[in-house]
Amino acid sequence: MIGLIGGSGLSQLEGLILEQKMQRETPFGEPSAPLMIGRYADKTVAFLPRHGEHHTIPPHLINYRANIWAFHQLGVEQILAVASVGGITEPYMPGTIALPDQLIDYSWGRESSFASEDFSADKHIDFTYPFDETLRQQIQLAANSEEMTVIDGGTYAVTQGPRLETAAEIQKLKNDGADMVGMTAMPEAALARELNIAYASIAVVANQAAGLSSHPLTIEAILDTMDDSMGQVRRLLKGVIPLL
């Protein structure tokens, strides 16, 4: 089964032929919302909006462990995670879709392992390459087939949220080598790795990060860009899912 995680702008999966809607109980509590299981692009998928059905859960309070474990319970082997980000370096402009291949985690205080309560030395995971390369390339192949422009690669900086960053913080992230900034790739990616679930992010650049644009940064503009980009995201999903 294929797992889809919807971020800002994708709380509902248009085109999903719903067969079952279930709230899963996990050893780590309840997921953000009931999982919606059905047919999408002729495949069985499980869809979960990470911020809840009505976008009421901020990034730092998402129960990431319950979300990923619920997919694991269903037998999900691949997760496509859609996320909105701010663009830092020049190619990552509003409306761009990118497939990050690296990340830097600046978040704090989030439960980031299933082994926190029962740790042993063998629970360490190799996280050199945090996004599954095979899955990334399948998404890129779908983008090429659909004649879509998608940036292959980039470093995703994960901040705590829910506030947006300061201009000085963005300059620091840029100096650190980040191309984009978001709030949800961690600990999602690490938790998926612990369970051997292939995980890739489809990052939608909703705005230029703080201090990089001459225009005021407004939530209204961010949401408008996300709305305009979701059609492209759905097109990309419908292209890649048959390949999985």
XYZ file of N, CA and C in Angstrom:
732
model
N 0.843 -1.193 0.000
C 0.000 0.000 0.000
C 0.883 1.249 0.000
N 0.381 2.307 -0.622
C 1.106 3.572 -0.719
C 0.506 4.565 0.260
N 1.332 5.277 0.986
C 0.866 6.299 1.918
C 1.082 7.691 1.348
N 0.084 8.536 1.508
C 0.190 9.936 1.108
C -0.045 10.796 2.337
N 0.859 11.736 2.583
C 0.688 12.698 3.669
C 0.445 14.063 3.046
N -0.669 14.658 3.388
C -1.003 15.982 2.884
C -0.589 17.056 3.860
N -0.006 18.126 3.334
C 0.393 19.244 4.179
C -0.511 20.429 3.957
N 0.002 21.620 4.200
C -0.772 22.844 4.003
C -1.250 22.909 2.554
N -2.542 23.116 2.380
C -3.110 23.185 1.048
C -3.609 21.860 0.520
N -3.322 20.766 1.233
C -3.754 19.445 0.777
C -4.337 18.660 1.947
N -5.400 19.211 2.530
C -6.081 18.529 3.625
C -7.070 17.489 3.124
N -7.443 17.602 1.856
C -8.317 16.616 1.209
C -7.645 16.167 -0.085
N -7.823 14.904 -0.439
C -7.220 14.379 -1.662
C -8.306 14.265 -2.725
N -8.384 15.302 -3.545
C -9.372 15.322 -4.620
C -9.099 14.193 -5.605
N -10.136 13.433 -5.926
C -9.981 12.313 -6.843
C -9.848 10.972 -6.162
N -9.742 10.957 -4.840
C -9.666 9.697 -4.101
C -11.043 9.041 -4.065
N -11.118 7.803 -4.535
C -12.361 7.028 -4.438
C -12.336 6.331 -3.087
N -13.009 6.941 -2.126
C -12.915 6.496 -0.731
C -13.611 5.149 -0.525
N -12.879 4.217 0.074
C -13.430 2.909 0.392
C -13.593 2.708 1.891
N -12.739 3.363 2.659
C -12.777 3.197 4.105
C -12.143 4.400 4.785
N -12.741 4.827 5.875
C -12.191 5.907 6.682
C -12.082 5.391 8.106
N -10.876 5.356 8.626
C -10.689 4.734 9.934
C -9.746 5.551 10.815
N -10.107 5.619 12.091
C -9.205 6.209 13.079
C -8.440 5.079 13.735
N -7.145 5.096 13.625
C -6.309 4.020 14.157
C -5.846 4.339 15.569
N -5.840 3.337 16.402
C -5.198 3.442 17.704
C -3.786 2.896 17.565
N -2.811 3.623 18.091
C -1.428 3.169 18.027
C -0.837 3.194 19.428
N 0.301 2.554 19.635
C 0.946 2.628 20.954
C 1.379 4.047 21.315
N 1.310 4.969 20.356
C 1.785 6.336 20.567
C 0.642 7.353 20.515
N -0.588 6.869 20.596
C -1.737 7.762 20.566
C -2.422 7.740 19.212
N -3.274 8.719 18.968
C -4.046 8.770 17.735
C -3.339 9.615 16.674
N -3.459 9.222 15.413
C -2.927 10.042 14.315
C -3.650 11.381 14.211
N -3.160 12.233 13.347
C -3.717 13.580 13.180
C -5.182 13.567 12.768
N -5.590 12.521 12.043
C -6.954 12.432 11.523
C -7.219 10.981 11.157
N -8.476 10.639 10.906
C -8.743 9.290 10.385
C -8.046 9.097 9.049
N -7.516 7.907 8.838
C -6.885 7.599 7.559
C -7.965 7.316 6.525
N -7.801 7.898 5.349
C -8.743 7.694 4.257
C -8.111 6.739 3.254
N -8.710 5.578 3.112
C -8.165 4.518 2.272
C -9.065 4.329 1.065
N -8.472 4.263 -0.102
C -9.274 4.104 -1.301
C -8.414 3.972 -2.538
N -9.013 4.173 -3.693
C -8.336 4.066 -4.972
C -7.987 5.448 -5.498
N -6.754 5.572 -5.924
C -6.291 6.841 -6.480
C -5.286 6.504 -7.565
N -5.538 6.971 -8.768
C -4.683 6.649 -9.914
C -4.520 5.132 -10.060
N -5.636 4.414 -9.831
C -5.700 2.951 -9.994
C -4.833 2.188 -9.011
N -4.501 2.810 -7.884
C -3.754 2.113 -6.840
C -4.466 2.312 -5.502
N -4.243 1.361 -4.591
C -4.771 1.519 -3.239
C -3.833 2.416 -2.445
N -4.372 3.482 -1.911
C -3.558 4.427 -1.146
C -4.243 4.726 0.186
N -3.426 5.143 1.143
C -3.923 5.635 2.421
C -3.502 7.093 2.541
N -4.468 7.973 2.734
C -4.193 9.409 2.796
C -4.402 9.923 4.213
N -3.466 10.776 4.660
C -3.560 11.368 5.993
C -3.140 12.829 5.946
N -4.017 13.764 6.336
C -3.603 15.164 6.455
C -2.866 15.375 7.778
N -1.582 15.745 7.703
C -0.766 15.775 8.919
C -1.226 16.840 9.922
N -1.862 17.908 9.433
C -2.321 18.966 10.338
C -3.770 18.768 10.797
N -4.358 17.621 10.477
C -5.750 17.368 10.821
C -6.660 17.715 9.657
N -7.903 17.268 9.743
C -8.847 17.451 8.645
C -9.137 18.921 8.361
N -9.007 19.769 9.383
C -9.301 21.195 9.202
C -8.086 22.070 9.510
N -6.899 21.486 9.392
C -5.638 22.198 9.616
C -5.629 22.913 10.976
N -5.851 22.148 12.021
C -5.901 22.712 13.374
C -4.715 22.294 14.245
N -3.808 21.461 13.708
C -2.670 20.986 14.505
C -1.399 21.670 14.009
N -0.755 22.482 14.854
C 0.478 23.163 14.420
C 1.635 22.168 14.286
N 2.659 22.536 13.528
C 3.757 21.590 13.249
C 4.397 20.988 14.496
N 4.591 21.800 15.540
C 5.314 21.289 16.702
C 4.464 20.376 17.583
N 3.146 20.307 17.344
C 2.272 19.466 18.149
C 1.724 18.262 17.384
N 2.163 18.064 16.150
C 1.744 16.889 15.387
C 2.280 15.627 16.074
N 1.435 14.615 16.153
C 1.873 13.335 16.719
C 2.495 12.518 15.584
N 3.734 12.835 15.274
C 4.406 12.204 14.141
C 4.536 10.697 14.323
N 4.790 10.262 15.549
C 4.954 8.828 15.788
C 3.649 8.081 15.506
N 2.527 8.627 15.957
C 1.249 7.965 15.693
C 0.942 7.942 14.205
N 1.244 9.027 13.504
C 0.972 9.088 12.072
C 1.732 8.013 11.303
N 3.032 7.927 11.539
C 3.854 6.969 10.798
C 3.553 5.531 11.220
N 3.306 5.337 12.504
C 2.981 3.990 12.981
C 1.652 3.506 12.391
N 0.693 4.407 12.240
C -0.595 4.028 11.645
C -0.402 3.543 10.212
N 0.453 4.201 9.451
C 0.772 3.724 8.102
C 1.418 2.337 8.172
N 2.333 2.174 9.116
C 3.016 0.889 9.297
C 2.013 -0.222 9.594
N 1.037 0.053 10.434
C 0.017 -0.938 10.764
C -0.759 -1.387 9.524
N -0.935 -0.481 8.590
C -1.674 -0.795 7.369
C -0.837 -1.513 6.325
N 0.458 -1.619 6.556
C 1.329 -2.264 5.596
C 1.877 -1.333 4.537
N 1.861 -0.030 4.800
C 2.409 0.940 3.847
C 3.923 0.747 3.733
N 4.415 0.723 2.493
C 5.847 0.545 2.247
C 6.511 1.769 1.637
N 5.692 2.711 1.143
C 6.221 3.930 0.536
C 5.332 5.098 0.951
N 5.950 6.217 1.324
C 5.214 7.415 1.708
C 5.649 8.581 0.839
N 4.666 9.229 0.224
C 4.878 10.499 -0.464
C 4.338 11.584 0.448
N 5.197 12.497 0.865
C 4.817 13.523 1.831
C 4.856 14.900 1.173
N 3.692 15.512 1.054
C 3.595 16.849 0.464
C 3.762 17.885 1.566
N 4.566 18.905 1.311
C 4.817 19.927 2.326
C 4.999 21.283 1.660
N 4.557 22.324 2.333
C 4.830 23.681 1.854
C 6.108 24.182 2.515
N 6.909 24.915 1.741
C 8.190 25.415 2.244
C 8.400 26.849 1.785
N 9.340 27.498 2.422
C 9.798 28.797 1.968
C 11.081 28.619 1.178
N 11.212 29.349 0.080
C 12.412 29.237 -0.739
C 13.524 30.136 -0.224
N 14.737 29.603 -0.179
C 15.887 30.368 0.314
C 16.838 30.716 -0.824
N 17.274 29.727 -1.572
C 18.196 29.999 -2.680
C 17.411 30.274 -3.962
N 18.089 30.835 -4.935
C 17.419 31.435 -6.095
C 16.510 30.502 -6.895
N 16.871 29.249 -7.150
C 15.961 28.438 -7.978
C 14.624 28.132 -7.309
N 14.590 28.234 -5.978
C 13.400 27.813 -5.228
C 12.475 29.008 -5.015
N 11.783 29.353 -6.087
C 10.901 30.516 -6.095
C 9.454 30.081 -5.877
N 8.582 31.005 -5.443
C 7.177 30.647 -5.197
C 6.538 29.959 -6.390
N 5.837 28.854 -6.084
C 5.190 28.065 -7.113
C 6.022 26.895 -7.601
N 7.313 26.870 -7.221
C 8.202 25.789 -7.626
C 7.921 24.533 -6.808
N 8.065 23.382 -7.436
C 8.003 22.091 -6.747
C 9.406 21.498 -6.728
N 9.830 21.007 -5.568
C 11.175 20.452 -5.421
C 11.121 19.104 -4.716
N 12.130 18.282 -4.998
C 12.270 16.978 -4.361
C 13.572 16.995 -3.553
N 13.533 17.455 -2.310
C 14.768 17.575 -1.524
C 15.468 16.228 -1.369
N 16.795 16.290 -1.316
C 17.571 15.072 -1.098
C 18.374 15.116 0.199
N 18.357 16.262 0.882
C 19.024 16.379 2.174
C 18.192 17.243 3.107
N 18.477 17.159 4.403
C 17.809 18.039 5.361
C 18.738 18.370 6.522
N 18.433 19.469 7.174
C 19.088 19.869 8.419
C 17.976 20.113 9.429
N 18.075 19.471 10.581
C 16.996 19.530 11.568
C 17.312 20.561 12.653
N 16.512 21.617 12.690
C 16.637 22.643 13.733
C 15.471 22.572 14.718
N 14.616 21.586 14.583
C 13.483 21.469 15.509
C 13.978 20.952 16.855
N 13.143 21.054 17.849
C 13.550 20.602 19.180
C 12.319 20.134 19.964
N 12.545 19.217 20.893
C 11.489 18.775 21.797
C 10.465 17.832 21.191
N 10.653 17.412 19.954
C 9.695 16.510 19.324
C 10.129 15.065 19.560
N 9.172 14.191 19.831
C 9.508 12.772 19.943
C 9.937 12.273 18.572
N 11.198 11.884 18.461
C 11.773 11.621 17.144
C 12.169 10.169 16.913
N 11.763 9.269 17.835
C 12.108 7.856 17.665
C 11.037 6.976 18.300
N 10.813 5.830 17.679
C 9.913 4.847 18.278
C 10.596 4.122 19.434
N 11.909 4.286 19.542
C 12.671 3.562 20.551
C 12.979 4.406 21.782
N 12.370 5.582 21.900
C 12.701 6.471 23.018
C 12.478 5.814 24.367
N 11.434 4.988 24.474
C 11.106 4.358 25.756
C 11.767 2.993 25.924
N 12.406 2.486 24.863
C 13.010 1.151 24.925
C 14.247 1.133 24.036
N 15.224 1.957 24.382
C 16.377 2.143 23.502
C 17.481 1.128 23.779
N 18.173 0.736 22.710
C 19.385 -0.062 22.803
C 20.272 0.341 21.635
N 21.533 -0.055 21.674
C 22.502 0.417 20.690
C 22.116 0.063 19.262
N 21.415 -1.046 19.084
C 21.059 -1.462 17.735
C 19.908 -0.650 17.144
N 19.371 0.304 17.903
C 18.248 1.113 17.419
C 18.713 2.343 16.635
N 20.014 2.607 16.606
C 20.505 3.706 15.775
C 20.226 3.400 14.297
N 19.846 4.414 13.527
C 19.603 4.209 12.095
C 20.616 5.006 11.275
N 20.934 4.488 10.092
C 21.759 5.239 9.150
C 20.851 6.270 8.483
N 21.200 7.544 8.625
C 20.363 8.620 8.096
C 21.182 9.534 7.191
N 22.229 8.973 6.602
C 23.106 9.752 5.732
C 22.307 10.428 4.628
N 21.433 9.654 4.034
C 20.561 10.170 2.966
C 19.115 10.022 3.444
N 18.526 11.100 3.959
C 17.250 11.000 4.673
C 16.042 10.704 3.798
N 16.131 10.997 2.497
C 15.013 10.739 1.590
C 15.367 9.560 0.687
N 14.407 8.671 0.477
C 14.665 7.475 -0.313
C 14.960 7.852 -1.763
N 16.137 7.476 -2.232
C 16.579 7.908 -3.561
C 15.763 7.261 -4.685
N 15.424 6.000 -4.548
C 14.624 5.338 -5.580
C 13.266 6.009 -5.719
N 12.644 6.312 -4.592
C 11.342 6.962 -4.625
C 11.441 8.373 -5.207
N 12.498 9.083 -4.849
C 12.710 10.418 -5.418
C 12.811 10.363 -6.939
N 13.569 9.401 -7.438
C 13.770 9.309 -8.883
C 12.496 8.871 -9.605
N 11.649 8.091 -8.941
C 10.366 7.733 -9.542
C 9.467 8.970 -9.674
N 9.526 9.842 -8.678
C 8.755 11.085 -8.766
C 9.296 11.956 -9.897
N 10.620 12.035 -10.003
C 11.231 12.824 -11.070
C 10.878 12.259 -12.440
N 10.859 10.936 -12.556
C 10.486 10.302 -13.822
C 9.052 10.657 -14.194
N 8.153 10.643 -13.206
C 6.759 11.021 -13.461
C 6.664 12.467 -13.897
N 7.452 13.342 -13.259
C 7.452 14.757 -13.632
C 7.918 14.931 -15.077
N 8.950 14.206 -15.458
C 9.447 14.285 -16.832
C 8.382 13.811 -17.821
N 7.698 12.729 -17.466
C 6.662 12.190 -18.346
C 5.512 13.164 -18.511
N 5.216 13.914 -17.434
C 4.131 14.890 -17.472
C 4.598 16.246 -17.999
N 5.886 16.319 -18.366
C 6.489 17.566 -18.843
C 6.331 18.684 -17.810
N 6.567 18.306 -16.550
C 6.519 19.254 -15.440
C 7.937 19.615 -15.021
N 8.134 20.862 -14.644
C 9.431 21.295 -14.138
C 9.472 21.086 -12.626
N 10.322 20.171 -12.210
C 10.489 19.861 -10.787
C 11.980 19.892 -10.484
N 12.371 20.586 -9.437
C 13.786 20.662 -9.064
C 14.197 19.362 -8.379
N 15.192 18.707 -8.916
C 15.678 17.437 -8.382
C 16.782 17.717 -7.370
N 16.420 17.710 -6.103
C 17.407 17.897 -5.043
C 17.207 19.189 -4.278
N 18.032 19.367 -3.263
C 17.960 20.543 -2.401
C 17.967 20.145 -0.943
N 18.430 21.053 -0.110
C 18.490 20.805 1.331
C 17.343 21.519 2.030
N 16.576 20.750 2.767
C 15.377 21.206 3.482
C 15.758 21.470 4.940
N 15.649 22.696 5.389
C 15.880 23.039 6.791
C 14.563 22.932 7.549
N 14.567 22.182 8.644
C 13.349 21.971 9.428
C 13.391 22.846 10.674
N 12.483 23.814 10.751
C 12.407 24.687 11.924
C 11.217 24.287 12.794
N 11.176 24.842 13.991
C 10.211 24.399 14.985
C 8.791 24.884 14.704
N 8.648 26.143 14.259
C 7.304 26.684 14.096
C 6.608 26.846 15.437
N 5.332 27.234 15.427
C 4.545 27.508 14.220
C 4.803 28.892 13.596
N 5.568 29.734 14.274
C 5.843 31.050 13.675
C 6.756 30.893 12.481
N 6.715 31.860 11.578
C 7.693 31.897 10.495
C 9.020 32.451 11.013
N 10.048 32.335 10.236
C 11.398 32.654 10.695
C 11.699 34.148 10.597
N 12.731 34.585 11.301
C 13.221 35.953 11.162
C 14.171 36.031 9.967
N 14.419 37.244 9.486
C 15.354 37.420 8.376
C 16.752 36.925 8.758
N 17.158 37.163 10.010
C 18.478 36.711 10.454
C 18.557 35.186 10.496
N 17.474 34.551 10.914
C 17.458 33.089 10.938
C 17.579 32.515 9.521
N 16.881 33.134 8.581
C 16.966 32.662 7.200
C 18.378 32.837 6.657
N 19.029 33.942 6.999
C 20.403 34.144 6.557
C 21.317 33.068 7.139
N 21.067 32.693 8.387
C 21.855 31.613 9.000
C 21.612 30.288 8.265
N 20.352 30.003 7.968
C 20.045 28.762 7.262
C 20.711 28.739 5.882
N 20.689 29.890 5.219
C 21.346 29.981 3.917
C 22.841 29.724 4.047
N 23.447 30.322 5.063
C 24.877 30.112 5.302
C 25.184 28.648 5.629
N 24.226 27.978 6.234
C 24.385 26.565 6.590
C 24.213 25.646 5.383
N 23.728 26.188 4.264
C 23.570 25.374 3.064
C 22.152 24.960 2.746
N 21.155 25.565 3.421
C 19.760 25.208 3.171
C 19.226 25.912 1.926
N 18.417 25.202 1.166
C 17.774 25.758 -0.019
C 16.315 26.127 0.231
N 15.717 25.485 1.214
C 14.304 25.711 1.521
C 14.098 25.491 3.012
N 13.002 26.031 3.532
C 12.724 25.899 4.953
C 11.269 25.513 5.156
N 11.077 24.501 6.002
C 9.740 24.042 6.351
C 9.728 23.585 7.795
N 8.626 22.973 8.212
C 8.489 22.653 9.626
C 8.109 21.200 9.922
N 8.024 20.341 8.888
C 7.430 19.026 9.143
C 8.219 17.817 8.651
N 9.309 17.988 7.923
C 10.024 16.816 7.398
C 10.669 15.983 8.502
N 10.912 16.612 9.638
C 11.420 15.889 10.800
C 10.450 16.061 11.966
N 10.181 14.960 12.661
C 10.839 13.654 12.551
C 10.178 12.668 11.580
N 9.300 13.142 10.692
C 8.633 12.222 9.768
C 9.610 11.301 9.048
N 10.635 11.903 8.441
C 11.561 11.118 7.624
C 12.314 10.082 8.458
N 12.745 10.469 9.650
C 13.501 9.552 10.505
C 12.622 8.411 11.012
N 11.387 8.725 11.361
C 10.476 7.690 11.844
C 10.172 6.680 10.744
N 9.977 7.165 9.526
C 9.766 6.247 8.409
C 10.984 5.349 8.219
N 12.178 5.920 8.337
C 13.409 5.130 8.180
C 13.493 4.042 9.249
N 13.102 4.367 10.473
C 13.140 3.356 11.535
C 12.282 2.145 11.203
N 11.213 2.361 10.455
C 10.299 1.263 10.110
C 10.533 0.735 8.695
N 11.649 1.155 8.076
C 12.000 0.718 6.720
C 10.915 1.058 5.700
N 10.291 2.212 5.876
C 9.323 2.719 4.913
C 10.031 3.743 4.038
N 9.995 3.550 2.725
C 10.605 4.529 1.812
C 9.824 5.838 1.913
N 10.541 6.938 2.075
C 9.907 8.238 2.321
C 10.540 9.282 1.414
N 9.695 10.054 0.735
C 10.176 11.168 -0.081
C 9.251 12.352 0.097
N 9.828 13.530 0.028
C 9.072 14.770 0.193
C 8.837 15.438 -1.150
N 7.607 15.897 -1.351
C 7.274 16.753 -2.482
C 7.053 18.140 -1.892
N 8.056 18.999 -2.037
C 8.044 20.307 -1.387
C 7.549 21.377 -2.353
N 6.517 22.083 -1.939
C 5.942 23.155 -2.744
C 6.397 24.493 -2.156
N 7.113 25.276 -2.935
C 7.588 26.568 -2.435
C 6.421 27.552 -2.452
N 6.000 27.944 -1.252
C 4.835 28.825 -1.125
C 5.212 30.294 -1.081
N 6.465 30.580 -0.748
C 6.902 31.972 -0.589
C 8.414 32.032 -0.545
N 8.952 33.215 -0.795
C 10.363 33.432 -0.485
C 10.483 33.602 1.019
N 11.497 33.001 1.586
C 11.665 33.046 3.034
C 11.908 34.476 3.516
N 11.766 34.659 4.815
C 11.801 35.987 5.432
C 13.047 36.772 5.049
N 12.842 38.024 4.643
C 13.935 38.928 4.348
C 14.499 38.816 2.955
N 13.950 37.922 2.123
C 14.507 37.709 0.785
C 13.693 38.366 -0.316
N 12.545 38.903 0.033
C 11.686 39.526 -0.970
C 11.443 40.982 -0.612
N 11.231 41.790 -1.627
C 10.905 43.199 -1.381
C 9.443 43.382 -1.004
N 8.651 42.306 -1.157
C 7.236 42.371 -0.816
C 7.009 41.885 0.610
N 6.024 42.438 1.315
C 5.702 41.954 2.656
C 5.301 40.486 2.625
N 5.699 39.723 3.634
C 5.362 38.309 3.726
C 4.010 38.183 4.419
N 3.002 37.744 3.689
C 1.656 37.624 4.252
C 1.149 36.197 4.107
N 0.353 35.756 5.077
C -0.238 34.429 5.026
C -1.185 34.319 3.829
N -1.865 35.415 3.510
C -2.797 35.403 2.373
C -2.063 35.062 1.072
N -0.898 35.675 0.869
C -0.124 35.410 -0.344
C 0.378 33.964 -0.367
N 0.798 33.467 0.794
C 1.263 32.082 0.889
C 0.143 31.117 0.512
N -1.056 31.340 1.070
C -2.185 30.460 0.790
C -2.601 30.538 -0.673
N -2.533 31.719 -1.249
C -2.870 31.865 -2.668
C -1.912 31.048 -3.535
N -0.625 31.106 -3.207
C 0.359 30.342 -3.973
C 0.121 28.851 -3.818
N -0.200 28.420 -2.592
C -0.469 27.007 -2.356
C -1.675 26.547 -3.156
N -2.721 27.341 -3.171
C -3.922 26.979 -3.939
C -3.583 26.825 -5.425
N -2.770 27.745 -5.928
C -2.403 27.700 -7.344
C -1.523 26.484 -7.661
N -0.762 26.019 -6.667
C 0.198 24.937 -6.904
C -0.394 23.546 -6.721
N -1.511 23.433 -6.016
C -2.046 22.116 -5.697
C -2.472 21.336 -6.936
N -2.915 22.026 -7.984
C -3.251 21.331 -9.220
C -2.040 20.616 -9.793
N -0.889 21.275 -9.726
C 0.352 20.665 -10.192
C 0.746 19.474 -9.327
N 0.538 19.604 -8.015
C 0.870 18.505 -7.104
C -0.006 17.294 -7.395
N -1.298 17.520 -7.586
C -2.201 16.402 -7.889
C -1.813 15.737 -9.207
N -1.454 16.541 -10.172
C -1.018 15.994 -11.463
C 0.234 15.135 -11.283
N 1.156 15.607 -10.449
C 2.381 14.847 -10.192
C 2.070 13.557 -9.465
N 1.200 13.599 -8.467
C 0.822 12.394 -7.737
C 0.181 11.362 -8.661
N -0.711 11.821 -9.527
C -1.379 10.887 -10.445
C -0.396 10.294 -11.452
N 0.706 10.996 -11.688
C 1.725 10.479 -12.580
C 2.636 9.473 -11.930
N 2.975 9.690 -10.646
C 3.955 8.824 -10.002
C 3.325 7.592 -9.375
N 2.117 7.689 -8.857
C 1.538 6.553 -8.126
C 1.435 5.295 -8.976
N 1.060 5.378 -10.267
C 1.050 4.140 -11.056
C 2.432 3.491 -11.214
N 3.499 4.241 -10.974
C 4.848 3.692 -11.098
C 5.290 2.931 -9.852
N 4.560 3.104 -8.752
C 5.007 2.532 -7.468
C 4.484 1.109 -7.271
